[in-house]
Coordinates of C-alpha atoms in Angstrom, one line a residue:
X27 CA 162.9 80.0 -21.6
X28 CA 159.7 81.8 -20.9
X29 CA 160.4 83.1 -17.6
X30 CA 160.3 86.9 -18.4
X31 CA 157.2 86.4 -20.3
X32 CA 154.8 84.1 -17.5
X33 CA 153.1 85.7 -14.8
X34 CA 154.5 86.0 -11.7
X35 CA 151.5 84.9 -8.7
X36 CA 151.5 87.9 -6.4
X37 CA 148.9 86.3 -3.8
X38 CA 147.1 88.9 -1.7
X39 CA 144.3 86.8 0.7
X40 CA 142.7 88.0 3.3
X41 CA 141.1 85.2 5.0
X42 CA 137.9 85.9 7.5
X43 CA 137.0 83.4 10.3
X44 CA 133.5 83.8 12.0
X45 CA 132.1 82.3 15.3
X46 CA 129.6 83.5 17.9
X47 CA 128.7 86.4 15.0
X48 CA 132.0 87.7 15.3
X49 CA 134.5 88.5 12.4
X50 CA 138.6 88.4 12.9
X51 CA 140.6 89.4 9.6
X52 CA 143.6 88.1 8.9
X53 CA 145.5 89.5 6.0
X54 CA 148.6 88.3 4.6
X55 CA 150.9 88.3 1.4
X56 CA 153.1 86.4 -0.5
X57 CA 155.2 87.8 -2.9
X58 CA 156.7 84.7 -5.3
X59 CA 159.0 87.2 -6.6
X60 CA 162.2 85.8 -5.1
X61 CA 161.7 82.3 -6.8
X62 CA 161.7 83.6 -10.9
X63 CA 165.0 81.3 -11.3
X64 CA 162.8 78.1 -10.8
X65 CA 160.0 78.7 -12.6
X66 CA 160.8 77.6 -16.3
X67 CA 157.1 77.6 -17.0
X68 CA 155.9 76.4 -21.0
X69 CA 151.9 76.2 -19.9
X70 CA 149.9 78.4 -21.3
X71 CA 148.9 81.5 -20.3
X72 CA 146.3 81.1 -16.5
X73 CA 142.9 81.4 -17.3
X74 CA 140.9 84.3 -15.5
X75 CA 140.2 83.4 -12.2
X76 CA 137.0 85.1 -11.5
X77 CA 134.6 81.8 -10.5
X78 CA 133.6 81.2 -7.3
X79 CA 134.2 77.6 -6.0
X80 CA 132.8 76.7 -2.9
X81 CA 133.5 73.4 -0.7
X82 CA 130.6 71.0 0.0
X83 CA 128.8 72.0 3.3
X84 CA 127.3 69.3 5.6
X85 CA 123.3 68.3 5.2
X86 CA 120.8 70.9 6.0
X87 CA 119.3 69.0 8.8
X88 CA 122.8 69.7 11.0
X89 CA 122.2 72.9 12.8
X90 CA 124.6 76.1 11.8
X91 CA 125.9 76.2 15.4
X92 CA 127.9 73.3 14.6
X93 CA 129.8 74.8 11.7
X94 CA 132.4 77.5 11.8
X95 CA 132.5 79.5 8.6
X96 CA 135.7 81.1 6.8
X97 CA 136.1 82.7 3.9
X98 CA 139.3 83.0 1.7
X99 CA 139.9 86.0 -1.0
X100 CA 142.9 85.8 -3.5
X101 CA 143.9 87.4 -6.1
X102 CA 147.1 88.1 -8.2
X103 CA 148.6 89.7 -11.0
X104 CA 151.0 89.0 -13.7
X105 CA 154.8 90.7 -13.2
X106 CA 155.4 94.3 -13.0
X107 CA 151.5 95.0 -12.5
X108 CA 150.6 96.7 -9.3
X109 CA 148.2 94.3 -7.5
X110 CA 144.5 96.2 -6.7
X111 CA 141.3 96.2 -6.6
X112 CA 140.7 95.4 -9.7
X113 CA 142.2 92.1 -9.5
X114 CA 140.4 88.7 -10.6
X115 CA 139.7 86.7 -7.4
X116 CA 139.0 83.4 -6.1
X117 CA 136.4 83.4 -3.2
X118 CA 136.5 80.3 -1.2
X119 CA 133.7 79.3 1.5
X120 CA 134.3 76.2 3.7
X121 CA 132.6 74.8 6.2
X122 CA 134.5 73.3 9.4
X123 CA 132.8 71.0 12.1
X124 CA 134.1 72.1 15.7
X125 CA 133.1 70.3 18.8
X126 CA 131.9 72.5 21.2
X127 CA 130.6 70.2 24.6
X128 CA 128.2 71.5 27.8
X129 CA 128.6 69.4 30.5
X130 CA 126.0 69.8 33.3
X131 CA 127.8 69.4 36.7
X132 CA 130.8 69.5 35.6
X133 CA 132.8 70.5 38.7
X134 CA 131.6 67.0 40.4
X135 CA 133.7 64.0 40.4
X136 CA 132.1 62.2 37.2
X137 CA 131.9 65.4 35.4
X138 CA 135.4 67.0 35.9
X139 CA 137.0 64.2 34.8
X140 CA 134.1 64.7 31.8
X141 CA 136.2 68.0 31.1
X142 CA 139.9 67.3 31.3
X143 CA 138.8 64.1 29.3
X144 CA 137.4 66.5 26.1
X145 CA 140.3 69.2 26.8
X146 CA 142.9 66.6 26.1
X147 CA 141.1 65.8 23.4
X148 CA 141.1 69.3 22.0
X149 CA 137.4 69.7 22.0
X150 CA 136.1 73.4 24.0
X151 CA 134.4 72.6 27.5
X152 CA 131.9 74.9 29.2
X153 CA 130.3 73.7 32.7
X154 CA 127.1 74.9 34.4
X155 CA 127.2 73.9 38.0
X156 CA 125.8 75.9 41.0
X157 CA 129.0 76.0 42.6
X158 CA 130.9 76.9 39.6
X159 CA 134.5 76.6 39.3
X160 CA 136.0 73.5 41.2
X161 CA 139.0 74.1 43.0
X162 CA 140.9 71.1 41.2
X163 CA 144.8 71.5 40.3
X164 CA 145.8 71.4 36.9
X165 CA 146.3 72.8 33.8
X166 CA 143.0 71.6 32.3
X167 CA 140.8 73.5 34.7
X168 CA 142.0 77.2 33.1
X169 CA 140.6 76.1 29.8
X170 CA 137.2 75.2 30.7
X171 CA 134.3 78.3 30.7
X172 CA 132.8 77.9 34.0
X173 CA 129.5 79.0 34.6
X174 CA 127.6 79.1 37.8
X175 CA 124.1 78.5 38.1
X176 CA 121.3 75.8 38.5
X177 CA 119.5 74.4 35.8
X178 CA 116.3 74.8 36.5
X179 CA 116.8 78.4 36.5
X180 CA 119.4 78.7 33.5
X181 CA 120.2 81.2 30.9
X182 CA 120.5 78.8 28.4
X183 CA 120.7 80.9 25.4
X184 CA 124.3 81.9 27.5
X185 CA 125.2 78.6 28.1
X186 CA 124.4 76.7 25.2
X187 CA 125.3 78.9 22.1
X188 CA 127.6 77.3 19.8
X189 CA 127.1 73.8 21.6
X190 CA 127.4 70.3 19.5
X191 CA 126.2 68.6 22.6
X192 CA 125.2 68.0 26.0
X193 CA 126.3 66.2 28.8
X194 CA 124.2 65.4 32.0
X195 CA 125.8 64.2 35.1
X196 CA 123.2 65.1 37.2
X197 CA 122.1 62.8 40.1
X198 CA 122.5 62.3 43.5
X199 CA 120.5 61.3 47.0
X200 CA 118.2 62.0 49.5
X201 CA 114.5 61.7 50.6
X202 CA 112.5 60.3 48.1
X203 CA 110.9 63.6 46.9
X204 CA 114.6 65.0 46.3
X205 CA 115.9 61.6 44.8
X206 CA 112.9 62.5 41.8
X207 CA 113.9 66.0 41.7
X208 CA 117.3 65.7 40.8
X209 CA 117.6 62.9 39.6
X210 CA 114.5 62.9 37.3
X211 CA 112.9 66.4 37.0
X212 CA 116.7 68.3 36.3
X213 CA 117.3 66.0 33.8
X214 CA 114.1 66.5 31.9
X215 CA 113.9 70.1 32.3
X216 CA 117.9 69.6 31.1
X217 CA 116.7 67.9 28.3
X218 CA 113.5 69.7 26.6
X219 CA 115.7 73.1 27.1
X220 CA 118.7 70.8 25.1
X221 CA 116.1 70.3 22.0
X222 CA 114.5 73.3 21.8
X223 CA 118.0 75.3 21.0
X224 CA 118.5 72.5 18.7
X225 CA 121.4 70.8 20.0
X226 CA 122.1 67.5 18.1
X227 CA 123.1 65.4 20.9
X228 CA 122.4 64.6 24.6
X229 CA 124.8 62.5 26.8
X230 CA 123.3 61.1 29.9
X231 CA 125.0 59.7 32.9
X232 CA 122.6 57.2 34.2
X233 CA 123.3 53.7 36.8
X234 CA 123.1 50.3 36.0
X235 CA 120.2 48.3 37.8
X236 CA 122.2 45.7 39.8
X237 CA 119.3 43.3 38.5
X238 CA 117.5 44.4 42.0
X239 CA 113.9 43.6 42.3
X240 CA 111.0 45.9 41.1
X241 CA 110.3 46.8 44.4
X242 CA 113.8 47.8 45.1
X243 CA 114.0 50.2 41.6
X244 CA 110.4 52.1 42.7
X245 CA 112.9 54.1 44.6
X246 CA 113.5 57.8 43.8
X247 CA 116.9 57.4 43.1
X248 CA 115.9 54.9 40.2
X249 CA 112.8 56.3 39.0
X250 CA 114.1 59.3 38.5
X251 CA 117.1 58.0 36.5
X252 CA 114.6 56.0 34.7
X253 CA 112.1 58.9 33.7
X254 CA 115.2 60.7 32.5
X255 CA 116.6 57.9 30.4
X256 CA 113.3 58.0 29.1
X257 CA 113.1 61.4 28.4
X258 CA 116.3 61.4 26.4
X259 CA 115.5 58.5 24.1
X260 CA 112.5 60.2 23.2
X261 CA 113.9 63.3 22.2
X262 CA 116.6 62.2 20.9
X263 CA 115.7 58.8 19.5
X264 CA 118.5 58.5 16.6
X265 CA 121.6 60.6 18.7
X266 CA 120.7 60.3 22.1
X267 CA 123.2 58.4 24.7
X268 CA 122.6 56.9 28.1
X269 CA 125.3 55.1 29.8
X270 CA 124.8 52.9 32.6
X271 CA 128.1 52.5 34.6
X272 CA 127.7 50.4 38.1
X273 CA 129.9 51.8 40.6
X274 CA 132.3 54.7 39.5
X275 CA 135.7 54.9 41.2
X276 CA 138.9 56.8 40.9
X277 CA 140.6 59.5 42.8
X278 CA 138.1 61.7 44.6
X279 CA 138.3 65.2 46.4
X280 CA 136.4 65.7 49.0
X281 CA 136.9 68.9 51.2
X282 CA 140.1 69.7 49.1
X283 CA 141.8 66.2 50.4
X284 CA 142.1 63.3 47.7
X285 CA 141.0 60.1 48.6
X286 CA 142.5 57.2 46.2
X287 CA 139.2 55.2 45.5
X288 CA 141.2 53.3 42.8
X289 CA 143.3 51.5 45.4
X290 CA 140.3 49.4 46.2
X291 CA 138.2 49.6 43.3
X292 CA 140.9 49.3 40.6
X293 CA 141.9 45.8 42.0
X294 CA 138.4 44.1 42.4
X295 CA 137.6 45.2 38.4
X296 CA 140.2 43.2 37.3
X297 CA 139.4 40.3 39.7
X298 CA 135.5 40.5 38.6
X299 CA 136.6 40.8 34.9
X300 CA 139.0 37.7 35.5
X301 CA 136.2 35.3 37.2
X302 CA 133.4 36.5 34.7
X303 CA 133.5 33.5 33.1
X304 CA 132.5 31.6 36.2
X305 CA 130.7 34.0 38.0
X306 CA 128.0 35.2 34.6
X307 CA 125.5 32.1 35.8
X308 CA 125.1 33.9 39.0
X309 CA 124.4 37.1 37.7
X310 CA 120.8 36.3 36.6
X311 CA 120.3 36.2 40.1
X312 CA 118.0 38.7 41.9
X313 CA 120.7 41.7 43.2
X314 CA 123.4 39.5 42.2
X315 CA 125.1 42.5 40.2
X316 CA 125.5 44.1 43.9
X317 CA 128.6 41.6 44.3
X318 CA 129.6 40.6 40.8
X319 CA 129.2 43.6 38.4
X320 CA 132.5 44.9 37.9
X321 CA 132.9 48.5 39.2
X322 CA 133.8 51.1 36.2
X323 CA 136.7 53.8 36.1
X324 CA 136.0 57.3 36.4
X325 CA 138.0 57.6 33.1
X326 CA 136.2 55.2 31.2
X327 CA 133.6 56.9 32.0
X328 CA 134.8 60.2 30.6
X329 CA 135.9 58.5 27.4
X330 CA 133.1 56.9 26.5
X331 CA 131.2 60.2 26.7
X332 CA 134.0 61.7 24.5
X333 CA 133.7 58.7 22.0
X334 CA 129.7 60.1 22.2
X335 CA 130.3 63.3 21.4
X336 CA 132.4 62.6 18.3
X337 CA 130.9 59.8 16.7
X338 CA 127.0 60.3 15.2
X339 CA 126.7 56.5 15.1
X340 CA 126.7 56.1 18.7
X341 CA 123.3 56.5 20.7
X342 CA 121.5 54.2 22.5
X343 CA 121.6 52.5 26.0
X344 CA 125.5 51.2 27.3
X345 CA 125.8 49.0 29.5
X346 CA 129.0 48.4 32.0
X347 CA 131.0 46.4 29.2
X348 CA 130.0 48.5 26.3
X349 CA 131.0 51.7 28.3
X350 CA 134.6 50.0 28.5
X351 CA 134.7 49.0 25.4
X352 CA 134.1 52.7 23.9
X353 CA 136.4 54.3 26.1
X354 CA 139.2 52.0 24.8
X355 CA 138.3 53.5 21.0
X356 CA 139.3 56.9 21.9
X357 CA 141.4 56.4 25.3
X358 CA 145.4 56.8 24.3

């Protein structure tokens, strides 16, 4: 038996996590002491445990905002030797991807369900909308970082520190000249402020064209959407997303009342899905997609964007079916 003569691991570690430039120690101990009786150990003596080993860290063209950093510091000392200073140690350096997601107008009704959708999923939510917090019920609402404020006049370095990506649901109507403005110019001022901070990823919340005539798509609603989509592709040719959903539906406040759009919607989806077979020869059909393109879930919606935000393989332009079918990867 060599159990007097072995060393007996008296672990000190004090383990330091850093984020936003901010340092939390955590100290603990664990004294192995109690356990003698099991270890029957014949190895030979442990080697000196000086080295540094470090895990790999992810290529240098991922910006350091999208790491978390922690360090680990051991060290022990054989039985009846007061552990110090003087200690051999072990420091360990790690790096740890966390999701950290932006969503622009995220109190409205596509991008709230944008934020319980990455809560539930465990990924940290800050919104920048002008009227800030929404007044939905639930849970979810208390552990997103609301910010108010309008994005032409942002404080981006307070809203986007720490960010993996960027999620625009920006849009809405009006004249013509307000149509471009917020649909088009907010998005590309949105956009340029995204990459300069160097923010790997932008999401954008576009509309799908119900195959409507070139006359019809000069409007500002779809010009702007258009310059946008544009604007993202360029910027982000090899992470950029734009998803084209037709009509969104789902329960809706308005005024602080709910109204159930999904009684309607829900319904006519499944009956459009059903009769695509017979009804995909009509479609090529000038507006034909007014009628027969199936409307799209708010949810589906949401997960899609959170399939986005976690997989690096997904950019490009979605369409009403591939929207579905990425929101059924990740939807549980």
């Amino acid at each position: 038996m060599y159990i007097a003569q072995r060393p007996i691991l008296v672990a000190t570690c004090q383990q330091y996590f850093r984020r936003d430039y901010r340092c939390f120690p955590l100290s603990f101990c664990v004294n192995m002491t109690s356990f003698q009786a099991f270890l029957a150990v014949t190895a030979p003596p442990l080697p000196s445990l000086s080295s540094t080993a470090s895990f790999p860290t992810r290529p240098n063209s991922v910006p350091q905002n999208r790491l978390c950093k922690f360090g680990v510091k051991c060290s022990y000392a054989e039985a009846g030797i007061r552990d110090d200073s003087r200690s051999a140690t072990i420091d360990v350096v790690a790096d740890v991807k966390s999701e950290r997601v932006v969503v622009l107008g995220g109190n409205g009704f596509v991008g709230s369900a944008i934020c319980k959708a990455a809560v539930s999923k465990g990924i940290e939510v800050i919104s920048l909308s002008r009227s800030g917090r929404p007044t939905n019920p639930g849970s979810w609402v208390d552990q997103v970082n609301w910010i108010s404020g309008d994005v032409f006049y942002a404080n981006w370095d307070e809203v986007l520190v720490g960010a993996t990506a960027v999620v625009s649901t920006l849009g809405g109507f009006g004249s013509e000249e307000q149509m471009k403005r917020i649909n088009g110019e907010a998005n590309v001022v949105a956009v340029n402020a995204v990459k300069d901070f160097g923010i790997p990823k932008f999401i954008l919340i576009s509309v799908h064209d119900y195959n409507l005539p070139s006359f019809l798509l000069s409007s500002g609603y779809f010009t702007g959407k258009r310059k946008a989509e544009s604007e993202v592709l360029s910027k982000y040719p090899n992470s950029g997303v734009v998803l084209r959903p037709g009509f969104i539906y789902g329960k809706r406040r308005v005024d602080g009342f709910e109204i159930p759009l999904d009684l309607v919607w829900e319904p006519l989806e499944k009956i459009l899905n059903a009769t695509e077979n017979f009804t995909k020869p009509l479609r090529s059909l000038p507006a034909s997609d007014l009628l027969l393109a199936p409307p799209v879930s708010v949810d589906d919606v949401a997960y899609a964007v959170i399939n986005a935000v976690k997989d690096d393989d997904f950019f490009g332009i979605f369409t009403i079916e591939q929207i579905k079918e990425a929101a059924a990867k990740v939807k549980v």
